[in-house]
Coordinates of C-alpha atoms in Angstrom, one line a residue:
Chain A
M24 CA 53.3 -71.7 -92.4
T25 CA 54.5 -69.1 -94.8
T26 CA 56.3 -66.2 -94.2
M27 CA 54.6 -62.7 -94.1
L28 CA 57.3 -60.4 -93.0
Q29 CA 61.0 -60.5 -93.4
I30 CA 63.7 -58.1 -92.2
A31 CA 67.4 -58.8 -93.2
G32 CA 70.2 -57.1 -92.1
V33 CA 68.4 -53.8 -90.9
V34 CA 70.4 -51.1 -89.4
A35 CA 68.6 -48.1 -88.2
G36 CA 68.9 -45.6 -85.4
Y37 CA 68.3 -41.8 -84.4
D38 CA 70.6 -38.9 -85.0
G39 CA 73.2 -40.8 -86.8
S40 CA 73.7 -43.4 -83.9
D41 CA 72.6 -47.1 -84.7
V42 CA 70.1 -48.7 -82.5
L43 CA 69.5 -51.7 -84.9
K44 CA 72.7 -53.2 -85.7
S45 CA 71.8 -55.7 -88.7
V46 CA 68.5 -57.3 -87.4
D47 CA 67.3 -60.4 -89.0
M48 CA 64.0 -61.9 -88.2
T49 CA 61.0 -63.4 -89.8
V50 CA 57.2 -63.3 -88.8
E51 CA 55.0 -66.1 -89.8
T52 CA 51.6 -65.7 -91.5
G53 CA 48.9 -66.0 -88.7
S54 CA 51.3 -66.1 -85.7
I55 CA 51.3 -63.8 -82.6
T56 CA 55.4 -63.2 -82.6
C57 CA 56.5 -61.3 -79.7
I58 CA 60.1 -59.4 -79.3
V59 CA 61.3 -59.5 -76.1
G60 CA 64.4 -57.8 -74.3
P61 CA 66.1 -55.8 -71.9
N62 CA 65.5 -51.6 -72.0
G63 CA 67.7 -50.5 -75.0
A64 CA 67.5 -53.8 -76.8
G65 CA 65.8 -51.8 -79.9
K66 CA 62.5 -53.9 -79.8
S67 CA 60.4 -50.8 -80.2
T68 CA 62.7 -49.4 -83.2
V69 CA 62.0 -52.5 -85.2
L70 CA 58.4 -51.6 -85.1
K71 CA 59.2 -47.9 -86.1
T72 CA 61.3 -49.2 -88.9
I73 CA 58.7 -51.5 -90.2
S74 CA 55.9 -48.8 -89.9
G75 CA 58.1 -46.5 -91.6
L76 CA 58.3 -43.9 -88.7
L77 CA 62.0 -44.6 -89.3
R78 CA 63.8 -45.2 -92.5
P79 CA 66.2 -48.0 -92.2
R80 CA 70.2 -47.0 -92.8
L81 CA 70.8 -50.5 -94.4
G82 CA 69.1 -53.8 -95.0
T83 CA 65.6 -54.7 -96.5
I84 CA 62.1 -55.3 -94.7
T85 CA 60.0 -57.7 -97.2
F86 CA 56.3 -57.8 -96.5
L87 CA 54.2 -60.3 -98.6
D88 CA 57.3 -60.7 -101.2
K89 CA 57.5 -57.0 -101.4
P90 CA 60.3 -54.8 -100.4
I91 CA 59.0 -52.0 -98.1
Q92 CA 61.9 -50.5 -96.4
G93 CA 62.1 -46.7 -96.7
F94 CA 58.1 -46.4 -97.3
S95 CA 56.3 -43.7 -95.5
P96 CA 53.9 -44.4 -92.8
R97 CA 51.1 -43.9 -95.4
A98 CA 52.4 -46.3 -98.0
V99 CA 53.3 -49.0 -95.3
L100 CA 49.7 -48.6 -94.1
E101 CA 48.4 -49.0 -97.8
T102 CA 50.1 -52.3 -97.7
G103 CA 48.2 -53.7 -94.9
I104 CA 50.5 -53.1 -92.0
V105 CA 49.4 -50.9 -89.2
Q106 CA 50.9 -50.1 -85.6
V107 CA 49.6 -49.3 -82.3
A108 CA 52.0 -47.4 -80.9
Q109 CA 53.5 -47.4 -77.1
N110 CA 51.5 -45.5 -74.5
H111 CA 48.5 -43.9 -75.1
S112 CA 48.1 -43.1 -78.6
L113 CA 44.5 -42.0 -78.7
F114 CA 44.1 -38.3 -79.6
N115 CA 42.8 -37.1 -76.2
E116 CA 40.8 -34.2 -77.1
M117 CA 38.9 -36.1 -79.7
T118 CA 35.9 -38.3 -79.1
V119 CA 35.8 -41.9 -79.1
Q120 CA 34.6 -42.0 -82.8
E121 CA 36.6 -39.7 -84.3
N122 CA 39.6 -41.3 -83.0
V123 CA 38.2 -44.7 -84.4
R124 CA 37.2 -43.3 -87.6
L125 CA 40.8 -41.7 -87.9
G126 CA 42.1 -45.2 -88.3
A127 CA 40.3 -45.3 -91.9
Y128 CA 41.8 -42.2 -92.8
L129 CA 43.6 -43.7 -96.0
L130 CA 39.9 -44.9 -97.3
N131 CA 37.4 -42.2 -99.2
D132 CA 34.4 -44.6 -99.4
R133 CA 32.3 -43.2 -96.8
A134 CA 30.0 -46.3 -97.2
R135 CA 33.0 -48.5 -96.5
I136 CA 34.1 -46.7 -93.8
D137 CA 30.8 -46.8 -91.9
R138 CA 30.4 -50.7 -92.5
A139 CA 34.1 -50.9 -90.9
L140 CA 33.2 -48.7 -88.1
A141 CA 29.8 -51.1 -87.5
E142 CA 32.2 -54.1 -87.6
V143 CA 34.6 -52.7 -85.2
E144 CA 31.6 -51.8 -83.0
D145 CA 30.3 -55.3 -82.7
L146 CA 34.0 -56.3 -81.7
F147 CA 34.3 -53.6 -79.3
P148 CA 31.0 -52.1 -77.8
I149 CA 32.9 -49.4 -75.8
V150 CA 33.6 -47.6 -79.1
H151 CA 29.6 -47.3 -79.7
E152 CA 28.8 -46.8 -75.8
R153 CA 31.3 -43.9 -75.3
A154 CA 31.2 -42.7 -78.9
H155 CA 31.0 -39.3 -78.1
E156 CA 33.2 -38.8 -75.3
K157 CA 36.5 -37.6 -75.4
A158 CA 39.1 -40.3 -75.6
G159 CA 41.2 -39.0 -72.9
N160 CA 38.2 -39.9 -70.2
L161 CA 38.8 -43.4 -71.0
S162 CA 40.7 -45.8 -68.2
G163 CA 44.0 -47.1 -69.6
G164 CA 42.6 -50.4 -70.4
Q165 CA 39.7 -49.0 -72.2
Q166 CA 42.1 -46.8 -74.3
R167 CA 43.8 -49.9 -75.2
L168 CA 40.8 -51.4 -76.8
V169 CA 39.7 -48.5 -78.6
E170 CA 43.2 -48.4 -79.8
F171 CA 42.7 -52.0 -81.3
A172 CA 39.5 -51.2 -82.7
R173 CA 41.0 -48.0 -84.7
C174 CA 43.5 -50.3 -86.0
L175 CA 41.3 -52.8 -87.5
M176 CA 39.6 -50.0 -89.3
L177 CA 41.5 -50.8 -92.2
N178 CA 41.2 -54.5 -92.1
P179 CA 44.9 -54.9 -91.8
K180 CA 46.8 -58.2 -92.4
L181 CA 49.9 -57.3 -89.6
I182 CA 49.3 -55.5 -86.6
L183 CA 52.1 -54.2 -85.0
L184 CA 51.7 -53.5 -81.0
D185 CA 54.2 -51.9 -78.8
E186 CA 54.1 -53.0 -75.2
P187 CA 50.3 -53.4 -75.1
S188 CA 50.7 -54.4 -71.5
M189 CA 52.2 -50.8 -70.3
G190 CA 50.4 -49.4 -67.2
L191 CA 47.5 -51.6 -66.9
D192 CA 46.6 -53.9 -64.0
P193 CA 46.3 -57.7 -64.2
R194 CA 42.8 -57.9 -64.9
T195 CA 42.7 -55.2 -67.5
L196 CA 46.0 -57.0 -68.8
K197 CA 44.2 -60.4 -69.3
A198 CA 41.2 -58.6 -71.2
V199 CA 43.8 -57.1 -73.6
F200 CA 45.6 -60.2 -74.7
D201 CA 42.8 -62.1 -74.7
T202 CA 41.6 -59.4 -77.6
V203 CA 44.8 -59.6 -79.0
K204 CA 44.3 -63.8 -79.5
M205 CA 41.0 -62.6 -80.8
M206 CA 42.7 -60.6 -83.4
Q207 CA 44.7 -63.3 -84.5
A208 CA 41.9 -65.6 -84.4
S209 CA 40.2 -63.5 -87.0
G210 CA 43.0 -64.0 -89.3
R211 CA 45.5 -61.3 -88.4
T212 CA 49.2 -61.6 -87.7
I213 CA 50.3 -59.9 -84.8
L214 CA 54.0 -58.7 -84.0
L215 CA 54.2 -57.5 -80.4
V216 CA 56.9 -56.0 -78.5
E217 CA 57.0 -56.7 -74.8
Q218 CA 58.9 -56.0 -71.6
N219 CA 56.9 -58.4 -69.8
V220 CA 58.2 -61.5 -70.8
K221 CA 55.8 -63.8 -69.2
T222 CA 52.9 -62.2 -70.2
G223 CA 54.1 -61.7 -73.9
L224 CA 55.5 -65.0 -74.6
G225 CA 52.5 -66.5 -72.9
A226 CA 50.3 -64.8 -75.1
S227 CA 52.3 -65.6 -78.2
T228 CA 53.2 -68.6 -80.7
H229 CA 56.8 -67.2 -81.5
G230 CA 59.2 -65.4 -79.8
V231 CA 62.3 -63.2 -80.4
V232 CA 64.9 -62.3 -78.1
M233 CA 66.9 -59.0 -78.6
E234 CA 69.7 -57.5 -77.0
S235 CA 72.0 -54.4 -77.9
G236 CA 70.2 -54.1 -81.3
K237 CA 70.6 -57.5 -82.3
V238 CA 68.3 -60.6 -82.6
R239 CA 69.8 -63.2 -80.1
L240 CA 67.3 -65.9 -79.8
T241 CA 64.6 -67.1 -82.0
G242 CA 61.8 -70.0 -81.6
S243 CA 58.4 -70.8 -80.5
S244 CA 57.2 -68.8 -77.7
A245 CA 57.4 -72.2 -75.3
E246 CA 60.8 -72.7 -76.1
I247 CA 62.0 -69.0 -75.8
L248 CA 60.0 -68.9 -72.4
H249 CA 61.9 -71.9 -70.7
H250 CA 65.2 -71.3 -72.1
P251 CA 67.8 -71.1 -69.4
E252 CA 69.5 -67.9 -70.5
I253 CA 66.7 -65.9 -70.4
G254 CA 66.0 -65.2 -66.8
H255 CA 69.9 -64.6 -66.5
L256 CA 69.5 -61.6 -69.3
Y257 CA 66.8 -60.0 -67.6
L258 CA 68.8 -60.0 -64.3
G259 CA 71.5 -57.7 -65.7
G260 CA 73.7 -60.0 -67.5
T261 CA 74.4 -60.8 -71.6
L262 CA 73.9 -63.8 -73.2
E263 CA 77.6 -64.2 -73.6
D264 CA 78.0 -63.9 -69.9
A265 CA 75.5 -66.7 -69.3
N266 CA 77.1 -68.8 -71.7
T267 CA 80.5 -68.6 -70.1
A268 CA 79.1 -68.7 -66.6
E269 CA 77.3 -72.2 -67.6
G270 CA 79.9 -73.5 -70.0
S271 CA 77.4 -73.6 -72.9
P272 CA 79.0 -73.0 -76.3
P273 CA 78.6 -69.3 -77.6
A274 CA 77.6 -70.5 -80.9
S275 CA 74.1 -71.7 -79.5
T276 CA 73.3 -68.3 -78.2
S277 CA 74.5 -65.7 -80.9
A278 CA 73.0 -68.1 -83.3
P279 CA 69.3 -68.7 -83.4
A280 CA 68.2 -71.1 -80.4
A281 CA 65.5 -73.0 -82.1
Q282 CA 65.2 -72.0 -85.8
R283 CA 61.8 -72.2 -87.2
Chain B
M23 CA 16.4 -30.0 -78.3
Q24 CA 17.7 -31.5 -81.8
H25 CA 14.7 -29.9 -83.7
L26 CA 15.8 -26.5 -81.8
R27 CA 19.5 -27.1 -83.3
K28 CA 18.1 -27.7 -86.5
V29 CA 16.0 -24.3 -86.3
S30 CA 18.4 -22.0 -84.6
P31 CA 20.8 -21.3 -87.4
L32 CA 17.8 -20.2 -89.5
V33 CA 16.6 -17.8 -86.9
W34 CA 20.0 -16.4 -86.6
L35 CA 20.2 -16.0 -90.3
F36 CA 16.6 -14.4 -90.3
A37 CA 17.6 -12.2 -87.3
G38 CA 20.6 -10.7 -89.3
I39 CA 19.1 -10.2 -92.5
A40 CA 16.5 -7.9 -90.7
F41 CA 18.7 -6.5 -88.5
P42 CA 19.3 -3.0 -90.9
F43 CA 15.6 -2.8 -90.9
V44 CA 14.8 -2.9 -87.5
I45 CA 17.7 -0.8 -86.6
S46 CA 18.5 1.7 -89.6
D47 CA 20.8 4.2 -87.4
P48 CA 24.2 4.1 -89.5
T49 CA 25.8 4.3 -86.5
Y50 CA 24.7 0.9 -85.2
T51 CA 24.8 -0.4 -88.7
T52 CA 28.4 0.7 -89.1
I53 CA 29.2 -1.4 -85.9
A54 CA 27.5 -4.3 -87.4
I55 CA 29.6 -4.1 -90.5
F56 CA 32.6 -4.0 -88.3
A57 CA 31.2 -6.8 -86.2
L58 CA 30.4 -9.2 -89.1
L59 CA 33.6 -8.4 -91.1
F60 CA 35.3 -9.4 -87.9
A61 CA 33.4 -12.3 -87.5
A62 CA 34.0 -14.0 -91.2
A63 CA 37.8 -13.2 -90.7
A64 CA 37.9 -14.9 -87.2
S65 CA 35.7 -17.5 -88.2
A66 CA 38.2 -18.3 -91.0
W67 CA 41.2 -17.9 -89.2
N68 CA 39.5 -20.6 -86.8
I69 CA 39.6 -23.0 -89.8
F70 CA 43.6 -22.8 -89.6
S71 CA 44.6 -22.0 -86.2
G72 CA 41.4 -23.5 -84.2
Y73 CA 41.6 -26.7 -85.6
T74 CA 45.1 -27.2 -86.0
G75 CA 46.3 -25.7 -83.1
Y76 CA 49.1 -23.8 -85.0
I77 CA 48.5 -20.1 -83.8
A78 CA 49.3 -17.8 -86.9
L79 CA 49.7 -14.2 -86.3
G80 CA 50.3 -12.8 -89.4
H81 CA 47.0 -13.0 -91.0
A82 CA 47.1 -9.1 -91.3
A83 CA 49.2 -9.6 -94.5
Y84 CA 46.5 -11.4 -96.2
F85 CA 44.0 -8.9 -95.1
G86 CA 46.3 -6.2 -96.4
I87 CA 46.7 -8.2 -99.8
G88 CA 42.8 -8.3 -100.3
G89 CA 42.5 -4.3 -99.3
Y90 CA 45.4 -3.4 -101.7
A91 CA 44.4 -5.8 -104.3
L92 CA 40.9 -4.2 -104.8
A93 CA 42.1 -0.8 -104.4
I94 CA 44.8 -1.1 -107.1
I95 CA 42.1 -3.1 -109.3
C96 CA 39.8 -0.2 -108.9
Q97 CA 42.3 2.3 -109.9
H98 CA 44.3 0.7 -112.6
W99 CA 40.8 -0.5 -114.3
Q100 CA 39.3 2.9 -113.4
I101 CA 36.1 1.2 -111.7
P102 CA 33.5 3.6 -110.8
G103 CA 32.1 3.4 -107.2
G104 CA 28.9 1.1 -106.3
Y105 CA 28.4 -2.5 -106.7
T106 CA 31.1 -3.3 -109.2
P107 CA 34.1 -3.7 -106.7
F108 CA 31.9 -6.1 -104.6
Y109 CA 32.1 -8.2 -107.5
L110 CA 36.1 -8.3 -107.6
V111 CA 36.0 -9.2 -103.9
P112 CA 36.5 -13.0 -104.6
L113 CA 39.3 -12.2 -107.0
C114 CA 41.1 -10.3 -104.2
G115 CA 40.5 -13.4 -101.8
L116 CA 42.1 -15.7 -104.6
L117 CA 45.1 -13.0 -104.7
A118 CA 45.6 -13.5 -100.9
A119 CA 45.3 -17.1 -101.1
I120 CA 47.7 -17.3 -104.0
A121 CA 50.2 -15.2 -101.9
S122 CA 49.4 -17.5 -98.8
V123 CA 50.8 -20.5 -100.4
P124 CA 54.6 -19.9 -100.4
L125 CA 54.4 -18.0 -97.4
G126 CA 52.4 -20.7 -95.5
A127 CA 54.7 -23.4 -96.8
I128 CA 57.5 -21.8 -95.3
A129 CA 56.2 -21.0 -92.2
L130 CA 54.7 -24.7 -91.7
R131 CA 58.2 -25.9 -92.1
T132 CA 58.3 -25.0 -88.6
R133 CA 56.2 -25.6 -85.2
R134 CA 54.9 -24.0 -82.2
H135 CA 56.7 -20.8 -81.3
T136 CA 59.1 -20.9 -84.4
F137 CA 55.7 -20.8 -86.5
V138 CA 54.1 -18.1 -84.5
V139 CA 57.5 -15.8 -85.0
I140 CA 57.7 -16.7 -88.9
T141 CA 54.1 -15.5 -89.4
I142 CA 54.6 -12.4 -87.9
A143 CA 57.7 -11.7 -89.7
T144 CA 55.7 -12.4 -93.0
F145 CA 53.4 -9.6 -92.0
F146 CA 56.0 -7.0 -91.4
I147 CA 57.8 -7.9 -94.7
L148 CA 54.4 -7.2 -96.5
Q149 CA 53.7 -4.1 -94.7
L150 CA 57.3 -2.7 -95.6
L151 CA 56.7 -3.8 -99.3
S152 CA 53.6 -1.6 -99.0
Y153 CA 55.4 1.3 -98.0
N154 CA 58.4 0.9 -100.7
L155 CA 56.8 -0.2 -103.8
R156 CA 55.7 2.9 -104.6
S157 CA 54.7 2.5 -108.3
L158 CA 52.2 0.0 -107.1
T159 CA 51.0 1.0 -103.7
N160 CA 51.5 4.7 -103.9
G161 CA 53.6 4.5 -100.5
S162 CA 52.7 5.9 -97.4
S163 CA 50.0 8.1 -99.1
G164 CA 48.0 4.9 -99.9
I165 CA 45.6 4.8 -102.6
D166 CA 41.6 6.2 -102.1
F167 CA 38.9 3.8 -103.8
P168 CA 36.2 5.2 -106.1
L169 CA 33.6 7.7 -104.1
I170 CA 30.2 6.0 -104.1
L171 CA 28.2 9.4 -104.9
Q172 CA 24.9 7.4 -106.1
W173 CA 24.1 6.1 -102.9
A174 CA 21.9 8.0 -100.1
P175 CA 23.4 8.2 -96.8
G176 CA 20.8 6.3 -95.4
F177 CA 21.3 3.7 -97.9
Y178 CA 25.2 3.4 -97.9
N179 CA 25.5 1.0 -95.1
L180 CA 23.3 -1.5 -96.7
P181 CA 25.1 -3.1 -99.5
F182 CA 28.2 -3.5 -97.1
Y183 CA 26.0 -4.9 -94.3
Y184 CA 25.0 -7.8 -96.3
V185 CA 28.2 -8.4 -98.2
A186 CA 29.6 -8.6 -94.6
L187 CA 26.7 -11.0 -93.6
L188 CA 27.4 -12.9 -96.7
L189 CA 30.9 -13.4 -96.0
T190 CA 30.3 -14.5 -92.2
V191 CA 28.0 -17.2 -93.3
L192 CA 30.1 -18.5 -96.1
A193 CA 33.0 -18.5 -93.7
L194 CA 30.8 -20.5 -91.0
G195 CA 29.6 -22.8 -93.7
V196 CA 33.2 -23.6 -94.8
S197 CA 34.3 -24.1 -91.3
W198 CA 31.1 -26.3 -90.5
F199 CA 32.0 -28.5 -93.6
V200 CA 35.8 -28.6 -92.9
R201 CA 34.9 -29.7 -88.9
H202 CA 32.5 -32.3 -90.2
S203 CA 35.0 -33.8 -93.2
K204 CA 37.5 -36.4 -93.1
F205 CA 40.0 -33.5 -93.9
G206 CA 38.7 -31.6 -90.7
L207 CA 39.3 -34.7 -89.0
G208 CA 43.1 -34.9 -89.7
L209 CA 43.3 -31.2 -88.8
L210 CA 42.1 -32.0 -85.3
A211 CA 44.5 -35.1 -84.8
I212 CA 47.2 -32.8 -86.2
R213 CA 46.4 -30.4 -83.2
D214 CA 46.4 -33.0 -80.8
D215 CA 49.7 -34.9 -82.1
E216 CA 51.1 -34.4 -85.3
D217 CA 53.4 -37.2 -85.6
R218 CA 50.7 -39.7 -84.4
A219 CA 48.5 -38.3 -87.3
L220 CA 51.1 -38.8 -89.8
G221 CA 51.4 -42.4 -88.6
L222 CA 47.5 -43.0 -89.2
G223 CA 48.4 -41.9 -92.7
V224 CA 47.3 -38.1 -92.5
R225 CA 49.4 -36.0 -95.0
T226 CA 50.1 -33.5 -92.2
G227 CA 51.9 -31.2 -94.6
S228 CA 49.5 -30.6 -97.1
S229 CA 46.5 -30.4 -94.9
K230 CA 47.9 -27.6 -93.2
L231 CA 48.8 -25.8 -96.1
I232 CA 45.2 -26.3 -97.4
A233 CA 43.6 -24.8 -94.0
F234 CA 46.2 -21.9 -94.2
V235 CA 45.2 -21.0 -97.7
I236 CA 41.5 -21.4 -97.2
S237 CA 41.9 -18.9 -94.1
A238 CA 44.0 -16.6 -95.9
F239 CA 41.3 -16.5 -98.8
F240 CA 38.5 -15.3 -96.8
V241 CA 40.6 -12.7 -94.8
G242 CA 41.6 -11.3 -98.0
M243 CA 38.1 -11.1 -98.7
V244 CA 37.5 -9.3 -95.6
G245 CA 40.5 -7.2 -96.0
A246 CA 38.9 -6.3 -99.6
V247 CA 35.4 -5.3 -98.0
Y248 CA 36.7 -3.7 -95.0
S249 CA 38.9 -1.2 -97.0
Y250 CA 36.6 -0.3 -99.6
F251 CA 34.1 0.6 -96.7
L252 CA 36.6 2.7 -94.9
G253 CA 37.3 4.3 -98.6
S254 CA 41.3 4.1 -98.7
V255 CA 44.2 1.8 -98.1
Q256 CA 47.2 2.8 -96.2
P257 CA 50.3 0.8 -94.9
S258 CA 49.5 1.7 -91.5
F259 CA 46.4 0.5 -91.3
T260 CA 45.5 -1.9 -94.0
F261 CA 48.7 -3.8 -92.8
D262 CA 47.8 -3.5 -89.2
A263 CA 49.5 -5.7 -86.7
L264 CA 46.7 -5.1 -84.3
F265 CA 44.4 -7.3 -86.6
D266 CA 45.9 -10.3 -85.6
V267 CA 45.8 -9.5 -81.8
A268 CA 42.3 -8.8 -82.2
I269 CA 40.7 -11.9 -84.2
A270 CA 43.4 -13.9 -81.8
L271 CA 41.5 -12.8 -78.9
M272 CA 38.2 -13.0 -80.5
V273 CA 38.4 -16.5 -81.3
F274 CA 40.1 -17.1 -77.6
M275 CA 37.2 -15.3 -76.0
G276 CA 34.5 -17.4 -78.1
G277 CA 36.1 -20.8 -78.0
I278 CA 38.9 -21.7 -80.2
G279 CA 38.3 -24.8 -82.3
T280 CA 34.6 -24.4 -81.9
L281 CA 32.3 -23.6 -84.8
T282 CA 30.4 -20.7 -83.3
G283 CA 32.9 -19.4 -80.7
P284 CA 34.9 -17.3 -83.0
I285 CA 31.6 -15.5 -84.3
L286 CA 30.4 -14.9 -80.7
G287 CA 33.8 -13.5 -79.7
S288 CA 34.0 -11.4 -82.6
L289 CA 30.2 -9.9 -82.2
V290 CA 30.4 -9.4 -78.5
L291 CA 34.5 -7.8 -78.7
E292 CA 34.1 -5.5 -82.0
S293 CA 30.6 -4.3 -81.2
S294 CA 31.3 -3.5 -77.7
Q295 CA 34.7 -2.0 -78.6
Q296 CA 33.1 0.2 -81.5
Y297 CA 30.2 1.0 -79.1
A298 CA 32.3 2.0 -76.4
A299 CA 35.0 3.9 -78.5
L300 CA 32.0 6.1 -79.6
N301 CA 30.1 6.8 -76.4
F302 CA 33.1 6.9 -73.9
T303 CA 35.9 8.5 -75.8
Q304 CA 34.9 12.2 -75.7
G305 CA 36.4 14.0 -72.5
S306 CA 37.3 11.0 -70.8
G307 CA 40.2 9.7 -73.3
G308 CA 41.0 6.2 -73.3
L309 CA 37.9 5.2 -70.9
Y310 CA 36.6 3.3 -73.6
L311 CA 40.1 1.0 -73.9
I312 CA 39.7 0.6 -69.8
M313 CA 36.1 -1.0 -70.5
Y314 CA 37.2 -3.1 -73.4
G315 CA 40.1 -4.7 -71.2
S316 CA 37.8 -5.0 -68.2
L317 CA 35.4 -7.1 -70.3
F318 CA 38.1 -9.3 -71.6
L319 CA 39.7 -9.8 -68.1
V320 CA 36.1 -10.9 -66.7
V321 CA 35.7 -13.1 -69.6
I322 CA 39.0 -14.9 -69.2
L323 CA 38.5 -15.1 -65.2
L324 CA 35.4 -16.5 -65.4
L325 CA 35.1 -18.7 -68.7
P326 CA 38.6 -19.4 -69.2
Q327 CA 38.1 -22.0 -72.0
G328 CA 36.1 -19.4 -73.9
I329 CA 32.5 -18.5 -74.1
V330 CA 31.2 -21.5 -76.1
P331 CA 33.2 -24.2 -74.3
S332 CA 32.3 -22.9 -70.8
A333 CA 28.6 -22.4 -71.4
K334 CA 28.5 -26.0 -72.8
A335 CA 30.0 -27.3 -69.7
L336 CA 28.0 -25.5 -67.3
W337 CA 24.9 -26.6 -69.3
A338 CA 26.1 -30.4 -69.2
R339 CA 26.5 -29.8 -65.3
Y340 CA 23.2 -28.3 -65.1
Q341 CA 21.6 -31.1 -66.8
A342 CA 23.3 -33.6 -64.9
T343 CA 22.4 -32.2 -61.6
H344 CA 18.8 -31.3 -62.8
T345 CA 18.2 -34.9 -63.8
A346 CA 19.9 -36.4 -60.8
S347 CA 17.5 -34.1 -58.6
V348 CA 14.3 -35.2 -60.4
L349 CA 15.2 -38.8 -60.6
P350 CA 16.1 -40.0 -57.2
D351 CA 18.6 -42.6 -56.9
P352 CA 16.7 -45.7 -55.7
S353 CA 20.2 -47.5 -54.8
G354 CA 21.6 -44.3 -53.5
S355 CA 24.9 -44.8 -54.9
G356 CA 24.7 -41.9 -57.8
G357 CA 23.0 -44.0 -60.1
A358 CA 20.6 -41.8 -61.4
N359 CA 23.5 -39.6 -62.6
P360 CA 23.1 -39.6 -66.5
V361 CA 26.8 -39.4 -66.9
A362 CA 27.3 -42.9 -65.0
R363 CA 24.1 -44.0 -67.0
S364 CA 25.8 -42.9 -70.3
A365 CA 28.9 -44.7 -69.4
P366 CA 28.4 -48.4 -69.0
G367 CA 30.9 -51.1 -68.8
D368 CA 32.9 -51.8 -71.9
G369 CA 31.5 -55.4 -72.1
M370 CA 34.8 -56.7 -71.9
G371 CA 35.3 -56.9 -68.3
L372 CA 36.6 -53.6 -68.0
A373 CA 35.9 -51.1 -65.3
T374 CA 34.8 -47.6 -66.3
P375 CA 37.1 -45.0 -64.8
R376 CA 34.1 -44.1 -62.6
E377 CA 34.2 -47.7 -61.0
E378 CA 38.1 -47.3 -60.9
A379 CA 37.6 -44.4 -58.8
K380 CA 35.5 -46.1 -56.5
A381 CA 37.9 -48.9 -56.3

């Protein structure tokens, strides 16, 4: 596997305070990489920094061997990275089709936009079936699918998904993650952030654990899922506490547990 | 229905062209000129404020610039009264548009309430300038337009009427074009959530400014024709703060962000105000203002979304119930409801909101 995205020493935050404190991670081409971690770990901030919504103070972000740190959101989109934001990110007062068309806002070729729309309508029938309804009238799961459809309009290489499971019931959740796998199977690389560790890592190929603005573990999703310290971390402790309690050497956790 | 939609704009246009021949009384053609000029201004204002959601209350500044530009040009170039000033109207719109670039750029650095306050402030600055730049504006005395002596009283209103109609059609055409373009899609996204729009690659800053300048261009042209029709410009009524309130009310009443709402709102409000002012002022003081206010209250109470969106919603509800009563549901579970039928499952195992509600 080749590296599609590499983040090295990224420091970023809001209003002068740093949320990310020197983050290092890689995303392999064709993988589904899931970032997990407790609230406030900086998971969503990583995605915002990649997509250009937040400018990193220090560090480099390399996408397909080209530096993209500090790019505007539009410039990041042009490189082939799209983000599906946390919560419902559709424009509620606009129709489903208008929302999906907005995904191709960068394109000027009308024929190409129509072709992209026809393709996503094939993948997501709801885009055609509910084309002229207001997006705000759809259920949470349906809105997620329309968001996915919108993000595919630019035929991206890397898709950033911020908590795709948020607010969804188990049945809808399964459909949403099946769609994530379908997008991967069609050649896209996915970097997602999940609060729901089992669901997120269960659907991924690779995992990254973050805590307090730093990456604490990386490895295959199976390794991360069965790592003994994950449960402790989510039950309120830190990885250092877990190591002290269990007598493990601190080096095994502060460094990546299973380097790829 | 689709056929009707294609034909109805032509019917309205024909009605607009024929109106002064059917009703030639200058009293009514005067009302129609004012109503059409406000319709053009409201439609233009809607291109910016309706589509982006930024409520601008300073467009009277561009109305005033348009009016003063025409008056000053006529005075300096000694242009005689007649058709010639009409040819200069686009130039006046252009001057208003040029002025709106820096003013809009400054105001659009802010959002929401601050934006509204700054647009009002820019209006007052320009009104003060019209009082004080005496060498250019002749101060509070204003400037008179050249008299149009060659037009007979019965003919006088006709050229103004058709220029006003042309401006309305042009403003509506541009509004339609913007609404159906990629640029318009970006404006609507800004109205819904500007930061998300930015994340999708919409150049929010330049899009807002372009919409602002387009609206100022049309409002400037309206200001020029309106002032020429009145015969003079003066700081107090060419830069009139009530103009902003009026076009905002007209757009809200007709339906903000819709294509035809601003036109409908201005035709209804401006004509009823002018008619009431003409017929109910003598001896009864401000009775017409009470009537005007009552009409507005009734619309706000009964049609809070504005006339066009409320009428559409009522029509959709009527159609839904009408179809349901014509086609009885064999299963008895509301399956004949066209809304339910047009909202099938998403084909991916996800329930529609209706199904979820049932669950």
